Amino acid sequence: MTPETLIHEVTIEGNIKQFLLVLAVSLTVATLPQIFGWLSKIPYTLLLVIVGLGLAFIDVRLVTLSPKLILLIFLPPLLFEAAWNLEWPKLKRDLVPIALYAVLGVVISVAGVAFALNQIAGVSLAIALLVGASISATDPVSVIALFRELGVEKRLALLVEGESLFNDGIAIVAFSFLVGFSLGNDEVSIPILIARFLAFVGIGVVVGSLIGFGVSYLTQPFDLPLVEQSLTLVSAYGTYIIVEELGGSGVIGVVTMGLIFGNFGSQIGMQPSTRLAVTQFWNFLAFFVNSIMFLLIGDQMRFADLGTNLGVIGITVVAMFVTRAIAIFGLGWLSNRLGNSEISLPDRTVIWWGGLRGSVSIALALSVPHVLPDRPKIIAIVFGVVLFTLLVQGLTTKALLEKLGLLSNQELRQEYLEAIAQRVALNRVLKHLFEVSGDRKIEPEFSNHLASQLQEKLNLLQAEINQMYDRSPELRQMTIDKLEGDLQAIEADTYAEFVRSGQLNELPASVLPEILKA
C-alpha cells in the first residue's frame, strides 16, 4: 500500500468518525425533550443550535467543512423536499407577493443594510454591501424547519417558504457581483447586473425544467418505489451540481425540478402508494439533514470575533429589521393592490419577524476571498446576525403566532387525528370479525360479545370526535381541506391512469378547483 493510499484511507476513516459523532450528538438532542419536559417548549431545530453553541463555547469542533461543501451536502435535499411538497396551484395564487418579496425585498435589504453600516458604523461601502448581500436572503433551511415544527397555517407557511426558496438565488447573484466589485474586477453597471441575474436564474430554471420533465417521463412506464426514490435523490444532487457547473443558481434549479416532479412527475409516473413512499423517504431525509445542519451552525461560531464586533452587529441587526419591515409591509401592501393577495397585517407581521437567517448566509460570508482585508469582520458580523435571528426571533416566533392567533392548536389536531385513526382501525377490525364469525371454530357468544364491545368503543370515539369538531372551527376547516385534497387527488390519479395507459398524451386541466371555489 502506497503512502498516498494510506493517507487517503485514514482521511476517509476520520471523516466517517466525525460524521457519526455529529449524528450521535444530533440524535441525543432529539431525545432530550422526552427526558426533560420543559425542553419541549423549545423547537427542536433551535435546541440543536443552542447545543452547538455550547460545544463552540468550550471549543469543541465536531467537523470542519468548506462553505461550498456545506451548500452541496445540505441544500439539495432540503430544497427538493420543500419544493416537492409545494402545491403549484396554491403557489401560483401567491406568485405576485412571493416574487416581490424575493426580488425587490432583497434589493431593499442590501441597500438599506449597506447604507446603515456605511453611514453609521463607518464601514467601507464595499464591505457594507457584501454584508448586506450575505444577510439579505431568508434561509429556507431555518425557516421551513421552524414553521413546520410550529404548525403554522398553510397559506402563511407557503408565503414564507416561497420567499425563502426563491430569494436565495437573488441574494447569491447579488453577492457574486459585489465580490467582484469589492476586488475591483467589475464595474458598477445596471445592465450587466440584470444580464447576470437573468442568466443566473435562467440557467437554473431551464436545467431544472429539463431534468424535472425528463425524469417524470422516465418513471412513467414502471412502478418501482425504491428505484424512484433513488432517482429523486440523484436528480436533486445532480441538478444542483450541473446548474452550478454551468454558472447558474443551483438553488433555483433544484426548486424548479422539485416543483415539476412533485406536481407533474409524481402524478403521471407514480402510483399513490409510491408517491407516499417517496414523500416519507424525503420527510426522513429532511429531518436527518436538518438535525446535522442546525447543530453545525451553532458549532461554527467564534465567540472572540463576535465580542470584538458587537457594536457593528447591533447596528446591522437594527438595519436588517428596518429594511425588512419596509420590504414586507410596503411590498405586501403593493401586492394587495396589484394582485389582490389579501395578505393581512398579522400575516405580514409574522413574515417580517420570521425572516430567519442561517446556513446560506454563513456559507456566503465564509466564501469571501481571503485577499479582502476585512474578511474576518464580514464573517463575524454575519455570524452574529445569524445567531440573533435563530435564537431571539426563533425562540419568540411561537409566542408571536400565539399572540396574533395564527398558531394551530397542535395538541387538539393530534388528538383529533388519533381519534379518527382509531375509528378507522376499529371499523376494519369489526368488519373482519363479521367476515370470520361464520367459522364454526369461533363460538358465536365470543364473537358477539367482542363485536358488542367494539361497537361500544366506536360509539364513544364518535362522541369524542363530535365534541372536538363542534368546539373547534379549525378542525372543521381541516376536515374540509382534507376532503378537498382527497377529491383533487382522486381526479389527478384518474387522469394519470389515462396517461400511463397511453390513452392520453398529457394530463388534462383540473376542473375541481373551479367547482370547489364556487
Coordinates of C-alpha atoms in Angstrom, one line a residue, residues 22-378:
V22 CA -22.3 14.7 14.7
L23 CA -25.1 12.3 14.1
A24 CA -24.9 10.8 17.6
V25 CA -25.0 14.3 19.2
S26 CA -28.0 15.3 17.0
L27 CA -30.0 12.3 17.9
T28 CA -29.1 12.7 21.5
V29 CA -30.5 16.2 21.4
A30 CA -33.7 14.8 19.8
T31 CA -34.3 12.7 22.8
L32 CA -33.7 15.4 25.4
P33 CA -37.3 16.9 25.3
Q34 CA -38.6 13.4 26.2
I35 CA -36.4 13.3 29.3
F36 CA -36.8 16.9 30.3
G37 CA -40.3 18.0 29.6
W38 CA -39.6 21.8 29.8
L39 CA -37.3 21.5 26.8
S40 CA -40.3 20.6 24.6
K41 CA -41.2 24.3 24.6
I42 CA -38.0 25.0 22.5
P43 CA -38.3 24.0 18.8
Y44 CA -36.0 21.0 18.1
T45 CA -34.0 22.9 15.4
L46 CA -33.2 25.8 17.8
L47 CA -32.3 23.3 20.5
L48 CA -29.7 21.9 18.2
V49 CA -28.3 25.4 17.6
I50 CA -28.0 26.0 21.4
V51 CA -26.2 22.7 21.9
G52 CA -23.9 23.6 19.0
L53 CA -23.2 26.9 20.7
G54 CA -22.4 25.2 23.9
L55 CA -19.8 23.0 22.1
A56 CA -18.3 26.0 20.4
F57 CA -18.1 27.8 23.7
I58 CA -15.9 25.1 25.1
D59 CA -14.1 25.0 21.8
V60 CA -15.2 21.5 20.7
R61 CA -15.4 21.5 16.9
L62 CA -17.4 18.5 15.6
V63 CA -16.4 18.9 12.0
T64 CA -14.9 21.4 9.6
L65 CA -16.5 21.7 6.2
S66 CA -15.8 24.3 3.5
P67 CA -18.8 26.6 2.7
K68 CA -19.2 25.2 -0.8
L69 CA -19.3 21.7 0.6
I70 CA -21.9 22.7 3.2
L71 CA -24.2 24.0 0.5
L72 CA -23.6 21.0 -1.7
I73 CA -24.3 18.4 1.0
F74 CA -27.2 20.0 2.8
L75 CA -29.1 22.4 0.4
P76 CA -30.2 20.0 -2.4
P77 CA -32.2 17.5 -0.2
L78 CA -33.8 20.3 1.9
L79 CA -34.7 22.4 -1.2
F80 CA -36.1 19.4 -3.1
E81 CA -38.2 18.2 -0.1
A82 CA -39.7 21.6 0.4
A83 CA -40.4 22.1 -3.4
W84 CA -41.8 18.5 -3.7
N85 CA -44.5 19.3 -1.0
L86 CA -45.4 22.8 -2.5
E87 CA -48.7 22.7 -4.4
W88 CA -48.3 24.6 -7.6
P89 CA -52.0 25.9 -7.8
K90 CA -51.6 27.5 -4.3
L91 CA -48.1 28.7 -5.1
K92 CA -49.3 30.2 -8.4
R93 CA -52.1 32.1 -6.5
D94 CA -49.4 33.9 -4.4
L95 CA -46.8 34.3 -7.1
V96 CA -47.1 38.1 -7.1
P97 CA -46.2 38.6 -3.4
I98 CA -43.6 35.9 -3.4
A99 CA -41.9 37.4 -6.5
L100 CA -42.0 40.9 -5.0
Y101 CA -40.5 39.7 -1.7
A102 CA -37.9 37.5 -3.4
V103 CA -36.6 40.2 -5.8
L104 CA -37.4 43.7 -4.6
G105 CA -37.2 42.6 -1.0
V106 CA -33.5 41.5 -1.5
V107 CA -32.7 44.8 -3.2
I108 CA -34.2 46.9 -0.4
S109 CA -32.4 44.7 2.2
V110 CA -28.9 45.0 0.6
A111 CA -29.2 48.8 0.0
G112 CA -30.6 49.5 3.5
V113 CA -28.1 47.4 5.5
A114 CA -25.2 48.8 3.4
F115 CA -26.3 52.4 3.9
A116 CA -26.6 51.9 7.7
L117 CA -23.2 50.2 8.0
N118 CA -21.5 52.8 5.8
Q119 CA -23.1 55.9 7.3
I120 CA -23.5 54.9 10.9
A121 CA -20.8 52.3 11.6
G122 CA -18.2 53.8 9.2
V123 CA -17.7 50.5 7.4
S124 CA -16.4 50.9 3.8
L125 CA -19.1 50.7 1.1
A126 CA -17.7 47.6 -0.5
I127 CA -17.7 45.6 2.8
A128 CA -21.1 47.0 3.8
L129 CA -22.6 45.8 0.5
L130 CA -21.1 42.3 1.0
V131 CA -22.6 42.1 4.5
G132 CA -26.0 43.3 3.1
A133 CA -26.0 40.7 0.4
S134 CA -25.0 37.9 2.8
I135 CA -27.9 38.5 5.2
S136 CA -30.5 39.7 2.6
A137 CA -32.0 36.3 1.9
T138 CA -34.0 34.4 4.5
D139 CA -32.7 30.8 4.8
P140 CA -35.0 28.0 3.6
V141 CA -33.4 25.5 6.0
S142 CA -34.1 27.6 9.1
V143 CA -37.5 29.0 8.1
I144 CA -39.1 25.8 6.7
A145 CA -38.0 23.7 9.7
L146 CA -39.2 26.1 12.3
F147 CA -42.6 26.8 10.6
R148 CA -43.4 23.2 10.1
E149 CA -42.5 22.3 13.6
L150 CA -44.8 25.1 15.0
G151 CA -47.7 24.1 12.7
V152 CA -48.2 27.4 11.0
E153 CA -51.3 27.9 8.9
K154 CA -50.8 26.6 5.4
R155 CA -51.1 29.8 3.4
L156 CA -48.8 31.7 5.7
A157 CA -46.3 28.9 5.7
L158 CA -46.5 28.9 1.8
L159 CA -45.7 32.6 1.6
V160 CA -42.7 32.3 3.9
E161 CA -41.4 29.1 2.3
G162 CA -41.9 30.5 -1.2
E163 CA -40.0 33.7 -0.4
S164 CA -37.2 31.8 1.3
L165 CA -36.8 29.3 -1.5
F166 CA -36.7 31.9 -4.3
N167 CA -34.8 34.8 -2.8
D168 CA -31.6 32.8 -2.2
G169 CA -30.9 32.9 -6.0
I170 CA -31.3 36.6 -6.0
A171 CA -29.1 37.1 -3.0
I172 CA -26.4 34.8 -4.4
V173 CA -26.2 36.6 -7.7
A174 CA -26.0 40.0 -5.9
F175 CA -23.3 38.6 -3.6
S176 CA -21.2 37.3 -6.5
F177 CA -21.4 40.6 -8.3
L178 CA -20.5 42.6 -5.2
V179 CA -17.4 40.4 -4.5
G180 CA -16.1 41.3 -7.9
F181 CA -16.9 45.0 -7.2
S182 CA -15.0 44.8 -3.9
L183 CA -12.0 43.3 -5.6
G184 CA -12.1 45.9 -8.3
N185 CA -12.8 43.3 -11.0
D186 CA -16.3 44.5 -12.0
E187 CA -17.7 47.8 -12.9
V188 CA -21.0 49.0 -11.4
S189 CA -23.3 48.6 -14.3
I190 CA -27.1 48.0 -14.0
P191 CA -27.4 46.4 -17.5
I192 CA -24.5 44.0 -16.6
L193 CA -26.1 43.2 -13.3
I194 CA -29.5 42.5 -14.9
A195 CA -27.9 40.3 -17.6
R196 CA -26.0 38.3 -15.0
F197 CA -29.2 37.9 -12.9
L198 CA -31.2 36.7 -15.9
A199 CA -28.5 34.2 -16.9
F200 CA -28.0 33.0 -13.3
V201 CA -31.8 32.4 -12.7
G202 CA -32.5 31.3 -16.3
I203 CA -29.9 28.5 -16.4
G204 CA -31.4 27.2 -13.1
V205 CA -34.9 27.3 -14.5
V206 CA -34.0 25.7 -17.8
V207 CA -31.9 22.9 -16.5
G208 CA -34.2 22.2 -13.6
S209 CA -37.2 22.0 -16.0
L210 CA -35.4 19.7 -18.4
I211 CA -34.3 17.3 -15.6
G212 CA -37.7 17.6 -13.9
F213 CA -39.7 16.7 -17.0
G214 CA -37.2 14.2 -18.2
V215 CA -37.2 12.1 -15.0
S216 CA -41.0 12.5 -14.8
Y217 CA -41.4 10.8 -18.2
L218 CA -38.7 8.3 -17.4
T219 CA -40.6 7.0 -14.4
Q220 CA -43.9 6.8 -16.3
P221 CA -43.6 3.2 -17.7
F222 CA -42.8 1.4 -14.4
D223 CA -43.7 1.4 -10.8
L224 CA -40.6 0.6 -8.6
P225 CA -40.7 2.6 -5.4
L226 CA -37.1 2.1 -4.4
V227 CA -35.8 3.0 -7.9
E228 CA -38.0 6.1 -8.0
Q229 CA -36.8 7.2 -4.5
S230 CA -33.2 6.8 -5.7
L231 CA -34.0 8.7 -8.9
T232 CA -35.3 11.7 -6.9
L233 CA -32.2 11.7 -4.7
V234 CA -29.9 11.6 -7.7
S235 CA -31.9 14.2 -9.5
A236 CA -31.8 16.6 -6.5
Y237 CA -28.0 16.5 -6.2
G238 CA -27.4 16.1 -10.0
T239 CA -29.5 19.2 -10.8
Y240 CA -27.6 21.3 -8.2
I241 CA -24.2 20.2 -9.4
I242 CA -24.9 20.6 -13.1
V243 CA -26.5 24.1 -12.7
E244 CA -23.6 25.3 -10.6
E245 CA -21.1 24.0 -13.1
L246 CA -22.9 25.9 -15.9
G247 CA -22.8 29.1 -13.9
G248 CA -26.4 29.2 -12.8
S249 CA -28.3 29.1 -9.5
G250 CA -28.3 25.6 -8.1
V251 CA -30.9 26.7 -5.6
I252 CA -33.3 27.8 -8.4
G253 CA -32.5 24.7 -10.4
V254 CA -33.4 22.3 -7.5
V255 CA -36.5 24.2 -6.6
T256 CA -37.7 24.2 -10.2
M257 CA -37.0 20.5 -10.6
G258 CA -38.7 19.7 -7.3
L259 CA -41.8 21.7 -8.2
I260 CA -42.2 19.9 -11.5
F261 CA -41.5 16.4 -10.1
G262 CA -43.9 17.0 -7.2
N263 CA -46.7 18.4 -9.1
F264 CA -46.4 16.7 -12.5
G265 CA -44.0 13.8 -12.4
S266 CA -45.5 12.2 -9.3
Q267 CA -48.9 12.3 -10.9
I268 CA -48.1 10.7 -14.3
G269 CA -45.3 8.4 -13.2
M270 CA -46.2 7.2 -9.7
Q271 CA -48.9 5.2 -8.1
P272 CA -50.4 6.7 -5.0
S273 CA -48.6 4.2 -2.8
T274 CA -45.3 5.0 -4.5
R275 CA -45.9 8.7 -4.1
L276 CA -46.5 8.1 -0.4
A277 CA -43.3 6.1 -0.1
V278 CA -41.3 8.8 -1.8
T279 CA -42.8 11.5 0.5
Q280 CA -42.0 9.5 3.6
F281 CA -38.4 9.0 2.3
W282 CA -37.9 12.7 1.9
N283 CA -39.5 13.6 5.2
F284 CA -37.0 11.3 6.9
L285 CA -34.1 12.7 4.9
A286 CA -35.1 16.3 5.7
F287 CA -35.2 15.5 9.4
F288 CA -31.9 13.8 9.1
V289 CA -30.2 16.7 7.3
N290 CA -31.8 19.4 9.4
S291 CA -30.6 17.7 12.6
I292 CA -27.0 17.9 11.4
M293 CA -27.2 21.3 9.8
F294 CA -28.6 23.2 12.8
L295 CA -26.0 21.6 15.1
L296 CA -23.2 22.6 12.8
I297 CA -24.5 26.2 12.6
G298 CA -24.0 26.7 16.3
D299 CA -20.8 24.7 16.4
Q300 CA -19.1 27.0 13.8
M301 CA -19.5 30.2 15.9
R302 CA -16.4 32.1 17.1
F303 CA -17.2 34.0 20.3
A304 CA -14.0 36.1 20.3
D305 CA -14.8 37.7 17.0
L306 CA -18.4 38.2 18.0
G307 CA -17.3 40.2 21.1
T308 CA -15.0 42.4 19.1
N309 CA -17.6 43.4 16.6
L310 CA -20.6 43.6 18.9
G311 CA -21.5 47.2 18.2
V312 CA -21.4 46.8 14.4
I313 CA -23.5 43.6 14.8
G314 CA -26.1 45.6 16.7
I315 CA -26.3 48.2 14.0
T316 CA -26.6 45.5 11.4
V317 CA -29.5 43.8 13.2
V318 CA -31.4 47.1 13.6
A319 CA -30.9 47.9 9.9
M320 CA -32.0 44.5 8.9
F321 CA -35.2 44.8 10.9
V322 CA -36.0 48.2 9.5
T323 CA -35.3 47.3 5.9
R324 CA -37.2 44.1 6.2
A325 CA -40.2 46.0 7.6
I326 CA -40.1 48.4 4.7
A327 CA -40.0 45.4 2.3
I328 CA -42.6 43.2 3.9
F329 CA -45.2 45.8 4.9
G330 CA -44.6 48.0 1.8
L331 CA -44.5 45.2 -0.8
G332 CA -47.3 43.4 0.9
W333 CA -49.5 46.5 0.6
L334 CA -48.4 46.8 -3.1
S335 CA -49.2 43.1 -3.7
N336 CA -52.6 43.5 -2.1
R337 CA -53.3 46.4 -4.5
L338 CA -51.8 44.8 -7.7
G339 CA -52.6 41.1 -7.2
N340 CA -55.5 41.1 -4.7
S341 CA -53.3 39.0 -2.5
E342 CA -55.2 39.8 0.7
I343 CA -52.2 39.4 3.0
S344 CA -53.4 40.5 6.4
L345 CA -51.4 42.7 8.7
P346 CA -50.9 39.9 11.2
D347 CA -49.6 37.6 8.4
R348 CA -47.2 40.4 7.3
T349 CA -46.0 40.8 10.9
V350 CA -45.1 37.1 11.1
I351 CA -43.4 37.1 7.7
W352 CA -41.4 40.1 8.9
W353 CA -40.4 38.6 12.2
G354 CA -40.0 35.1 10.8
G355 CA -37.2 36.1 8.4
L356 CA -34.5 33.9 10.0
R357 CA -31.0 33.7 8.5
G358 CA -28.9 30.5 8.6
S359 CA -26.7 28.3 6.6
V360 CA -26.8 30.2 3.3
S361 CA -25.8 33.5 4.9
I362 CA -22.9 31.7 6.8
A363 CA -21.7 30.0 3.6
L364 CA -21.7 33.2 1.7
A365 CA -19.7 35.0 4.4
L366 CA -17.2 32.2 4.6
S367 CA -16.8 32.3 0.8
V368 CA -15.5 35.9 0.8
P369 CA -12.0 35.8 -0.8
H370 CA -9.0 35.8 1.7
V371 CA -7.4 38.7 -0.2
L372 CA -10.0 41.1 1.2
P373 CA -8.5 42.6 4.4
D374 CA -11.9 42.9 6.2
R375 CA -12.9 39.3 5.6
P376 CA -12.9 38.3 9.4
K377 CA -15.1 41.3 10.1
I378 CA -17.6 40.3 7.5

